[in-house]
Amino acid sequence: MSFASLEFILFFIVVFAITLILQKFENNIYKEVFFLIASYFFYGYWDWRFAFLLLFVSFSAYVSARFIHKKAAIVVGVVIPLIALGFFKYSNFFLSSLSVLVGGKLGTLNIILPVGISFYTFQALSYVIDVKRGKIQAEKNFIRLALYISFFPQLVAGPIVKASEFLPQLDEDRQITRKNLECGIQLMLFGFFKKIVIADHLSVFVDDVFKMPAAFHWLSIVLAIISYSIQIYFDFSGYSDIAIGCAKCFGYDFCPNFDLPYLAPNVTDFWHRWHISLSTWLREYLYIPLGGNRKGKRRQYINLFVTMLLGGLWHGANWTFVLWGALHGLALCIDKSLPKKASKNRFLNGIKVISTFLFVSFLWIFFRADNFMSAWYVIKGIFTLQQGIVQLFSWSFVAIIAVCSASVLAIYRSKKNKQARVNSFYPLFKLNTVPGLALLFIEIGLILCLGFTGEHPFVYFQF
């Protein structure tokens, strides 16, 4: 079930109405059981068979954490989710790669990739590892742990929520309140606007260019690359907004997942701002265990490169993702080797931001392309000043103006309110005022009138 669908709207209304009734009971167990059932319905709506896989991963994490003092427990809690992830996501990737190496045809398996497996697998892993490290206590109630791993707002595409952030909220009397609703609904509307008004319209142009890059003028190819940079940002940050807003409506808090990443002055800062929950997970559960920066510069560079290489592979079972991750890892190593000097020169800082954006956008080519040949035609078209179809897609310019204007407004508001982090494009409208209500209804009107009517799943559903 996709957030950007009528089915989800109806699902949300039903869950909301029943939760209002259940929160009148003093015992939270009724609400937790209902959320768990609703989450499995949400996940099983796509393919009910994979609900059993989700249950299996949750149960293995529960048993492993409960018997964490046993030597085999940590192995079971880590290996079982990784085996499930490896089988469903990477079996055909390794088989096809092996076929190329041996020069034969090994064939492929008829496997359907379960939606969201990368996300809930990482949550199960982090839970078991944190219990082993002594950061949290093993959860005795299986229903609560299963709810943590399967909670429907973040189940399919994140944010990747830590058990230490979510489980304590179940101990509290989290309620549906007017304040939470005002915040949550607006976050969801921001997400819907990003997804179906901006990202989905851009996808039409981007898909055309990446399908036949040799047919387009180099200017159109450049515009398509910039459009994809905005598309994937609005698509995924839009999903995160909807997820965070949906949880907020029910009284639960998730950490922000984006912080204006395209305003980063270097690649290191970009990864502090982009998909924050994933970059934090990779740092805490991969980079630091590998040694982090504790064993000298050379080892730090190796750890950075390996982390980003595996991060690229996590995004997809394709060598283009591996290369994308490797190039980001190399860029991080180079960035770490350069001296860091704070500058008050706005022009110089602006050049750094533009350079980082162009570099990140260039690497998005490998992320978006279906294969290396497609990526090569895109790159070749740019550097050879290729002639061809000139298509200056109007929605691309609308998106560029929108992202620039919203970024400027967000920075101004954050400085005015003395906020350290710019949480996407907020603050929210003040609904107790006429201008606030007017802006809210204008936003709803724009979504209804300009929303893309075609069906485009969220980009990160494939991961």
Short mmCIF file of C-alpha atoms in Angstrom, two decimals:
data_model
loop_
_atom_site.label_atom_id
_atom_site.label_comp_id
_atom_site.label_asym_id
_atom_site.label_seq_id
_atom_site.Cartn_x
_atom_site.Cartn_y
_atom_site.Cartn_z
CA MET A 1 0.00 0.00 0.00
CA SER A 2 1.55 3.27 -1.09
CA PHE A 3 1.21 6.49 0.88
CA ALA A 4 0.28 8.28 -2.35
CA SER A 5 -2.92 6.31 -2.89
CA LEU A 6 -6.61 6.50 -2.05
CA GLU A 7 -6.30 3.14 -0.26
CA PHE A 8 -3.86 4.63 2.24
CA ILE A 9 -6.08 7.64 2.90
CA LEU A 10 -8.98 5.31 3.74
CA PHE A 11 -6.66 3.07 5.80
CA PHE A 12 -5.38 6.08 7.74
CA ILE A 13 -8.92 7.31 8.50
CA VAL A 14 -10.04 3.90 9.78
CA VAL A 15 -6.90 3.42 11.93
CA PHE A 16 -7.25 6.95 13.27
CA ALA A 17 -10.92 6.44 14.23
CA ILE A 18 -10.27 3.14 16.01
CA THR A 19 -7.23 4.56 17.81
CA LEU A 20 -9.37 7.41 19.16
CA ILE A 21 -11.60 4.80 20.78
CA LEU A 22 -8.76 2.61 22.09
CA GLN A 23 -6.83 5.45 23.69
CA LYS A 24 -9.69 5.83 26.19
CA PHE A 25 -8.51 2.60 27.83
CA GLU A 26 -5.83 3.00 30.47
CA ASN A 27 -3.94 -0.10 29.32
CA ASN A 28 -1.88 0.64 26.19
CA ILE A 29 -1.78 -3.03 25.22
CA TYR A 30 -5.05 -2.71 23.27
CA LYS A 31 -3.64 0.11 21.17
CA GLU A 32 -0.32 -1.72 20.65
CA VAL A 33 -2.05 -4.90 19.48
CA PHE A 34 -4.25 -2.90 17.12
CA PHE A 35 -1.25 -1.00 15.68
CA LEU A 36 0.52 -4.31 15.13
CA ILE A 37 -2.48 -5.78 13.29
CA ALA A 38 -2.87 -2.59 11.25
CA SER A 39 0.84 -2.60 10.36
CA TYR A 40 0.73 -6.20 9.14
CA PHE A 41 -2.41 -5.43 7.13
CA PHE A 42 -0.62 -2.41 5.65
CA TYR A 43 2.37 -4.55 4.67
CA GLY A 44 0.37 -7.60 3.60
CA TYR A 45 -1.87 -5.49 1.37
CA TRP A 46 0.94 -5.57 -1.22
CA ASP A 47 1.64 -9.31 -0.86
CA TRP A 48 0.34 -11.13 2.24
CA ARG A 49 2.96 -13.88 1.94
CA PHE A 50 5.78 -11.56 2.93
CA ALA A 51 4.04 -10.70 6.19
CA PHE A 52 5.36 -14.07 7.38
CA LEU A 53 8.90 -13.00 6.47
CA LEU A 54 8.45 -9.82 8.51
CA LEU A 55 7.15 -11.91 11.42
CA PHE A 56 10.10 -14.33 11.10
CA VAL A 57 12.68 -11.51 11.20
CA SER A 58 10.93 -9.98 14.21
CA PHE A 59 10.79 -13.29 16.07
CA SER A 60 14.46 -14.07 15.40
CA ALA A 61 15.43 -10.63 16.77
CA TYR A 62 13.23 -11.19 19.83
CA VAL A 63 14.67 -14.62 20.65
CA SER A 64 18.24 -13.52 20.00
CA ALA A 65 17.97 -10.52 22.31
CA ARG A 66 16.26 -12.53 25.06
CA PHE A 67 19.15 -15.03 25.09
CA ILE A 68 21.88 -12.51 24.27
CA HIS A 69 24.16 -14.01 26.96
CA LYS A 70 24.42 -17.18 24.86
CA LYS A 71 27.30 -17.17 22.39
CA ALA A 72 25.14 -18.22 19.47
CA ALA A 73 22.43 -15.63 20.15
CA ILE A 74 24.18 -12.66 18.56
CA VAL A 75 25.09 -14.82 15.56
CA VAL A 76 21.48 -15.90 15.10
CA GLY A 77 20.16 -12.36 15.59
CA VAL A 78 22.52 -10.93 12.99
CA VAL A 79 22.97 -13.79 10.54
CA ILE A 80 19.30 -14.72 10.08
CA PRO A 81 18.15 -11.22 8.99
CA LEU A 82 21.21 -10.92 6.72
CA ILE A 83 20.50 -14.31 5.13
CA ALA A 84 16.90 -13.24 4.46
CA LEU A 85 18.09 -9.93 2.99
CA GLY A 86 20.82 -11.61 0.94
CA PHE A 87 18.53 -14.29 -0.48
CA PHE A 88 15.68 -12.05 -1.57
CA LYS A 89 17.73 -9.04 -2.67
CA TYR A 90 21.07 -10.33 -3.90
CA SER A 91 20.65 -13.94 -5.11
CA ASN A 92 20.10 -13.04 -8.75
CA PHE A 93 22.72 -10.29 -8.57
CA PHE A 94 25.43 -12.74 -7.51
CA LEU A 95 24.23 -15.43 -9.92
CA SER A 96 24.33 -13.06 -12.90
CA SER A 97 27.74 -11.71 -11.83
CA LEU A 98 29.07 -15.24 -11.47
CA SER A 99 27.70 -16.12 -14.90
CA VAL A 100 29.78 -13.33 -16.43
CA LEU A 101 32.90 -14.53 -14.62
CA VAL A 102 32.59 -18.19 -15.64
CA GLY A 103 31.30 -17.38 -19.11
CA GLY A 104 28.19 -19.49 -18.75
CA LYS A 105 24.50 -19.20 -18.07
CA LEU A 106 23.63 -20.08 -14.49
CA GLY A 107 20.12 -18.77 -14.82
CA THR A 108 18.23 -16.70 -12.26
CA LEU A 109 15.75 -17.44 -9.51
CA ASN A 110 12.12 -16.37 -9.71
CA ILE A 111 12.26 -14.17 -6.60
CA ILE A 112 10.06 -11.21 -5.74
CA LEU A 113 11.84 -8.54 -3.70
CA PRO A 114 9.80 -7.86 -0.54
CA VAL A 115 9.05 -4.16 -0.17
CA GLY A 116 10.96 -2.52 2.69
CA ILE A 117 13.12 -5.55 3.53
CA SER A 118 16.29 -3.43 3.71
CA PHE A 119 14.69 -1.08 6.22
CA TYR A 120 13.11 -3.49 8.67
CA THR A 121 16.17 -5.78 8.47
CA PHE A 122 18.39 -2.89 9.56
CA GLN A 123 16.04 -2.11 12.44
CA ALA A 124 16.12 -5.72 13.62
CA LEU A 125 19.93 -5.76 13.39
CA SER A 126 20.36 -2.51 15.30
CA TYR A 127 18.05 -3.76 18.07
CA VAL A 128 20.02 -6.98 18.62
CA ILE A 129 23.37 -5.20 18.46
CA ASP A 130 22.27 -2.50 20.92
CA VAL A 131 21.08 -5.17 23.37
CA LYS A 132 24.45 -6.92 23.02
CA ARG A 133 26.27 -3.64 23.65
CA GLY A 134 24.17 -3.02 26.75
CA LYS A 135 22.67 0.21 25.38
CA ILE A 136 19.12 -1.08 25.86
CA GLN A 137 17.44 -3.93 27.70
CA ALA A 138 15.97 -6.85 25.78
CA GLU A 139 12.25 -6.34 25.25
CA LYS A 140 10.26 -9.02 27.10
CA ASN A 141 6.99 -8.29 25.32
CA PHE A 142 7.07 -9.71 21.78
CA ILE A 143 4.12 -7.56 20.68
CA ARG A 144 6.04 -4.37 21.49
CA LEU A 145 9.17 -5.51 19.67
CA ALA A 146 7.18 -6.68 16.65
CA LEU A 147 5.43 -3.31 16.59
CA TYR A 148 8.77 -1.49 16.69
CA ILE A 149 10.01 -3.39 13.62
CA SER A 150 6.72 -3.24 11.70
CA PHE A 151 5.15 0.12 12.70
CA PHE A 152 3.46 1.07 9.43
CA PRO A 153 4.49 4.75 9.05
CA GLN A 154 8.18 3.84 8.70
CA LEU A 155 7.92 0.18 7.65
CA VAL A 156 8.39 0.39 3.89
CA ALA A 157 11.01 3.14 3.36
CA GLY A 158 12.08 4.47 6.72
CA PRO A 159 13.23 6.52 8.47
CA ILE A 160 15.28 3.76 10.12
CA VAL A 161 14.22 4.17 13.73
CA LYS A 162 16.32 2.88 16.63
CA ALA A 163 14.72 0.76 19.33
CA SER A 164 16.10 3.15 21.96
CA GLU A 165 14.10 5.94 20.31
CA PHE A 166 10.80 4.11 19.78
CA LEU A 167 10.32 1.52 22.53
CA PRO A 168 10.43 4.08 25.39
CA GLN A 169 7.55 5.92 23.69
CA LEU A 170 5.39 2.81 24.15
CA ASP A 171 5.89 3.18 27.92
CA GLU A 172 4.36 6.63 27.76
CA ASP A 173 0.74 7.55 27.29
CA ARG A 174 1.04 8.82 23.74
CA GLN A 175 -2.27 10.32 22.66
CA ILE A 176 -3.95 11.77 19.60
CA THR A 177 -4.11 15.47 20.41
CA ARG A 178 -5.02 18.59 18.50
CA LYS A 179 -1.43 19.83 18.65
CA ASN A 180 -0.07 16.56 17.28
CA LEU A 181 -2.71 16.53 14.55
CA GLU A 182 -1.94 20.09 13.44
CA CYS A 183 1.73 19.20 13.15
CA GLY A 184 1.30 15.70 11.71
CA ILE A 185 -1.26 16.55 9.05
CA GLN A 186 0.83 19.46 7.81
CA LEU A 187 3.94 17.30 7.62
CA MET A 188 1.96 14.77 5.58
CA LEU A 189 0.67 17.49 3.26
CA PHE A 190 4.21 18.77 2.70
CA GLY A 191 5.19 15.22 1.81
CA PHE A 192 2.28 14.74 -0.60
CA PHE A 193 3.09 18.06 -2.28
CA LYS A 194 6.74 17.08 -2.75
CA LYS A 195 5.83 13.66 -4.10
CA ILE A 196 2.83 14.04 -6.41
CA VAL A 197 3.16 17.68 -7.42
CA ILE A 198 6.93 17.98 -7.93
CA ALA A 199 8.69 14.58 -7.96
CA ASP A 200 6.16 12.65 -10.05
CA HIS A 201 5.97 15.36 -12.73
CA LEU A 202 9.78 15.45 -12.96
CA SER A 203 9.91 11.68 -13.33
CA VAL A 204 8.17 11.87 -16.73
CA PHE A 205 10.98 13.97 -18.21
CA VAL A 206 13.77 12.10 -16.40
CA ASP A 207 12.45 8.70 -17.52
CA ASP A 208 12.31 9.81 -21.15
CA VAL A 209 15.89 11.07 -21.18
CA PHE A 210 17.41 8.10 -19.34
CA LYS A 211 15.47 5.70 -21.57
CA MET A 212 16.99 7.14 -24.76
CA PRO A 213 19.91 9.42 -23.77
CA ALA A 214 21.47 9.24 -27.24
CA ALA A 215 18.42 10.99 -28.72
CA PHE A 216 18.56 14.17 -26.60
CA HIS A 217 20.54 17.40 -26.79
CA TRP A 218 23.24 17.76 -24.16
CA LEU A 219 21.41 20.68 -22.56
CA SER A 220 18.32 18.49 -22.12
CA ILE A 221 20.49 15.76 -20.58
CA VAL A 222 22.00 18.23 -18.10
CA LEU A 223 18.53 19.48 -17.22
CA ALA A 224 17.36 15.87 -16.75
CA ILE A 225 20.24 15.16 -14.35
CA ILE A 226 19.43 18.25 -12.29
CA SER A 227 15.76 17.28 -12.44
CA TYR A 228 16.55 13.82 -11.13
CA SER A 229 18.54 15.32 -8.26
CA ILE A 230 15.45 17.29 -7.25
CA GLN A 231 13.11 14.39 -8.02
CA ILE A 232 14.85 11.87 -5.77
CA TYR A 233 15.19 14.45 -3.00
CA PHE A 234 11.54 15.49 -3.13
CA ASP A 235 10.42 11.89 -3.57
CA PHE A 236 12.30 10.47 -0.61
CA SER A 237 12.11 13.46 1.71
CA GLY A 238 8.41 13.59 0.81
CA TYR A 239 8.02 9.98 1.92
CA SER A 240 9.89 10.76 5.14
CA ASP A 241 7.64 13.76 5.76
CA ILE A 242 4.53 11.62 5.35
CA ALA A 243 5.97 8.90 7.61
CA ILE A 244 7.04 11.34 10.32
CA GLY A 245 3.74 13.23 10.06
CA CYS A 246 1.66 10.05 10.16
CA ALA A 247 3.44 8.87 13.32
CA LYS A 248 3.03 12.34 14.83
CA CYS A 249 -0.73 12.19 14.30
CA PHE A 250 -0.80 9.17 16.62
CA GLY A 251 1.51 10.82 19.14
CA TYR A 252 4.84 9.20 18.20
CA ASP A 253 8.01 11.07 17.28
CA PHE A 254 10.58 10.15 14.62
CA CYS A 255 13.84 12.00 14.05
CA PRO A 256 14.11 14.17 10.90
CA ASN A 257 15.63 12.39 7.91
CA PHE A 258 16.78 15.33 5.76
CA ASP A 259 18.38 18.70 6.44
CA LEU A 260 18.60 20.62 3.13
CA PRO A 261 21.33 18.31 1.76
CA TYR A 262 21.89 20.30 -1.43
CA LEU A 263 23.16 23.23 0.62
CA ALA A 264 26.08 21.15 1.91
CA PRO A 265 29.50 22.73 1.19
CA ASN A 266 31.23 19.34 0.91
CA VAL A 267 30.45 15.64 0.52
CA THR A 268 30.97 14.90 4.22
CA ASP A 269 28.36 17.48 5.17
CA PHE A 270 26.06 16.15 2.44
CA TRP A 271 25.97 12.77 4.18
CA HIS A 272 25.24 14.49 7.48
CA ARG A 273 22.16 15.97 5.82
CA TRP A 274 20.97 13.26 3.37
CA HIS A 275 19.00 10.20 4.59
CA ILE A 276 20.21 10.95 8.11
CA SER A 277 18.81 7.74 9.61
CA LEU A 278 20.77 5.57 7.13
CA SER A 279 24.03 7.52 7.36
CA THR A 280 23.76 7.35 11.18
CA TRP A 281 23.10 3.60 11.02
CA LEU A 282 26.09 3.01 8.74
CA ARG A 283 28.33 5.05 11.02
CA GLU A 284 27.26 3.37 14.25
CA TYR A 285 26.93 -0.23 13.09
CA LEU A 286 29.52 -0.47 10.31
CA TYR A 287 32.05 2.38 10.19
CA ILE A 288 32.79 2.53 13.94
CA PRO A 289 32.95 -1.30 14.40
CA LEU A 290 35.43 -1.41 11.50
CA GLY A 291 37.63 0.94 13.50
CA GLY A 292 36.34 4.35 12.50
CA ASN A 293 39.09 6.95 12.77
CA ARG A 294 40.76 5.33 15.79
CA LYS A 295 43.50 3.46 13.93
CA GLY A 296 45.16 6.15 11.86
CA LYS A 297 44.37 8.01 8.66
CA ARG A 298 45.00 5.15 6.26
CA ARG A 299 42.67 2.83 8.15
CA GLN A 300 40.07 5.60 8.40
CA TYR A 301 40.07 6.01 4.62
CA ILE A 302 39.68 2.25 4.14
CA ASN A 303 36.80 2.16 6.64
CA LEU A 304 35.07 5.09 4.91
CA PHE A 305 35.45 3.50 1.50
CA VAL A 306 34.18 0.08 2.63
CA THR A 307 31.24 1.66 4.45
CA MET A 308 30.10 3.62 1.41
CA LEU A 309 30.76 0.66 -0.90
CA LEU A 310 28.41 -1.50 1.18
CA GLY A 311 26.03 1.45 1.51
CA GLY A 312 25.84 1.57 -2.28
CA LEU A 313 25.17 -2.17 -2.45
CA TRP A 314 22.44 -1.76 0.18
CA HIS A 315 20.63 0.60 -2.17
CA GLY A 316 20.32 -1.96 -4.94
CA ALA A 317 21.56 -5.24 -6.40
CA ASN A 318 23.29 -3.67 -9.36
CA TRP A 319 26.91 -2.79 -10.10
CA THR A 320 25.85 0.79 -10.84
CA PHE A 321 24.92 1.18 -7.16
CA VAL A 322 28.25 -0.33 -6.11
CA LEU A 323 30.10 2.20 -8.27
CA TRP A 324 27.93 5.02 -6.92
CA GLY A 325 28.82 4.01 -3.37
CA ALA A 326 32.50 3.58 -4.22
CA LEU A 327 32.73 7.04 -5.79
CA HIS A 328 31.07 8.59 -2.73
CA GLY A 329 33.50 6.67 -0.53
CA LEU A 330 36.44 7.98 -2.56
CA ALA A 331 35.06 11.51 -2.36
CA LEU A 332 34.70 11.23 1.43
CA CYS A 333 38.32 10.05 1.71
CA ILE A 334 39.54 13.01 -0.35
CA ASP A 335 37.36 15.40 1.64
CA LYS A 336 38.72 14.05 4.94
CA SER A 337 42.30 14.58 3.72
CA LEU A 338 41.73 18.26 2.95
CA PRO A 339 42.21 20.92 5.65
CA LYS A 340 38.97 22.35 7.01
CA LYS A 341 38.96 26.12 7.29
CA ALA A 342 35.80 28.00 8.12
CA SER A 343 35.25 30.90 5.77
CA LYS A 344 33.00 33.92 6.09
CA ASN A 345 33.32 34.66 2.39
CA ARG A 346 29.78 34.13 1.09
CA PHE A 347 30.92 33.94 -2.52
CA LEU A 348 33.45 31.20 -1.74
CA ASN A 349 30.91 29.31 0.36
CA GLY A 350 28.42 29.58 -2.48
CA ILE A 351 30.95 28.11 -4.91
CA LYS A 352 31.51 25.19 -2.53
CA VAL A 353 27.77 24.51 -2.27
CA ILE A 354 27.30 24.65 -6.07
CA SER A 355 30.34 22.42 -6.65
CA THR A 356 29.11 19.83 -4.16
CA PHE A 357 25.64 19.86 -5.70
CA LEU A 358 27.05 19.36 -9.21
CA PHE A 359 29.29 16.53 -8.03
CA VAL A 360 26.47 14.77 -6.19
CA SER A 361 24.17 15.28 -9.18
CA PHE A 362 26.77 13.76 -11.51
CA LEU A 363 26.98 10.66 -9.32
CA TRP A 364 23.19 10.38 -9.37
CA ILE A 365 23.64 9.32 -13.02
CA PHE A 366 24.91 5.91 -11.88
CA PHE A 367 22.15 5.71 -9.28
CA ARG A 368 19.42 6.33 -11.85
CA ALA A 369 20.80 4.51 -14.89
CA ASP A 370 19.66 0.93 -15.43
CA ASN A 371 23.17 -0.18 -16.39
CA PHE A 372 26.64 1.10 -17.19
CA MET A 373 25.88 1.46 -20.89
CA SER A 374 22.97 3.79 -20.18
CA ALA A 375 25.11 5.80 -17.77
CA TRP A 376 27.86 6.01 -20.38
CA TYR A 377 25.49 7.41 -23.03
CA VAL A 378 24.30 10.06 -20.56
CA ILE A 379 27.87 11.11 -19.68
CA LYS A 380 29.01 10.94 -23.30
CA GLY A 381 26.09 13.12 -24.38
CA ILE A 382 27.17 15.85 -21.96
CA PHE A 383 30.90 15.94 -22.64
CA THR A 384 30.61 15.64 -26.42
CA LEU A 385 28.03 18.45 -26.53
CA GLN A 386 25.69 16.05 -28.23
CA GLN A 387 23.02 17.38 -30.58
CA GLY A 388 19.50 16.02 -30.59
CA ILE A 389 16.05 16.65 -29.16
CA VAL A 390 15.89 19.89 -27.22
CA GLN A 391 13.33 19.54 -24.47
CA LEU A 392 13.32 22.23 -21.80
CA PHE A 393 10.79 20.67 -19.47
CA SER A 394 8.76 23.39 -17.74
CA TRP A 395 8.29 21.42 -14.50
CA SER A 396 12.07 21.29 -14.14
CA PHE A 397 12.24 25.07 -13.88
CA VAL A 398 9.25 25.13 -11.53
CA ALA A 399 11.04 22.60 -9.31
CA ILE A 400 14.32 24.54 -9.36
CA ILE A 401 12.53 27.75 -8.36
CA ALA A 402 10.55 25.90 -5.68
CA VAL A 403 13.57 24.25 -4.07
CA CYS A 404 15.66 27.45 -4.14
CA SER A 405 12.87 29.63 -2.75
CA ALA A 406 11.95 27.14 -0.03
CA SER A 407 15.62 26.74 0.96
CA VAL A 408 16.11 30.49 1.32
CA LEU A 409 12.91 30.75 3.36
CA ALA A 410 13.93 27.81 5.56
CA ILE A 411 17.36 29.31 6.28
CA TYR A 412 15.84 32.70 7.07
CA ARG A 413 13.30 31.17 9.45
CA SER A 414 15.89 28.97 11.16
CA LYS A 415 18.20 31.91 11.81
CA LYS A 416 15.31 34.02 13.01
CA ASN A 417 14.27 31.27 15.47
CA LYS A 418 17.92 30.44 16.32
CA GLN A 419 17.54 26.80 15.26
CA ALA A 420 20.64 24.68 14.74
CA ARG A 421 18.99 22.41 12.16
CA VAL A 422 16.67 23.34 9.34
CA ASN A 423 14.02 20.61 9.46
CA SER A 424 13.13 20.36 5.78
CA PHE A 425 10.97 23.35 4.70
CA TYR A 426 9.19 24.03 7.94
CA PRO A 427 8.05 25.83 10.28
CA LEU A 428 4.42 24.96 9.99
CA PHE A 429 1.44 27.20 9.40
CA LYS A 430 -0.30 28.73 12.40
CA LEU A 431 -3.78 27.30 12.00
CA ASN A 432 -5.30 29.56 14.65
CA THR A 433 -4.85 32.50 12.26
CA VAL A 434 -6.65 33.37 9.04
CA PRO A 435 -3.42 33.56 6.96
CA GLY A 436 -2.32 30.18 8.31
CA LEU A 437 -5.62 28.52 7.41
CA ALA A 438 -5.61 30.22 4.00
CA LEU A 439 -2.11 28.90 3.23
CA LEU A 440 -3.14 25.41 4.33
CA PHE A 441 -6.15 25.35 2.00
CA ILE A 442 -4.06 26.79 -0.85
CA GLU A 443 -1.60 23.92 -0.37
CA ILE A 444 -4.43 21.36 -0.39
CA GLY A 445 -5.84 22.99 -3.52
CA LEU A 446 -2.47 22.85 -5.28
CA ILE A 447 -2.11 19.16 -4.42
CA LEU A 448 -5.59 18.37 -5.77
CA CYS A 449 -5.24 20.49 -8.92
CA LEU A 450 -1.60 19.88 -9.85
CA GLY A 451 -1.05 16.39 -8.46
CA PHE A 452 0.29 13.90 -11.01
CA THR A 453 -2.43 11.38 -11.81
CA GLY A 454 -0.15 8.59 -13.06
CA GLU A 455 1.11 5.86 -10.74
CA HIS A 456 4.74 6.33 -9.72
CA PRO A 457 5.87 4.34 -6.65
CA PHE A 458 8.30 5.98 -4.26
CA VAL A 459 11.88 5.63 -5.47
CA TYR A 460 13.08 3.99 -2.25
CA PHE A 461 10.43 1.26 -2.44
CA GLN A 462 12.90 -0.75 -4.53
CA PHE A 463 15.43 -0.75 -1.71
#
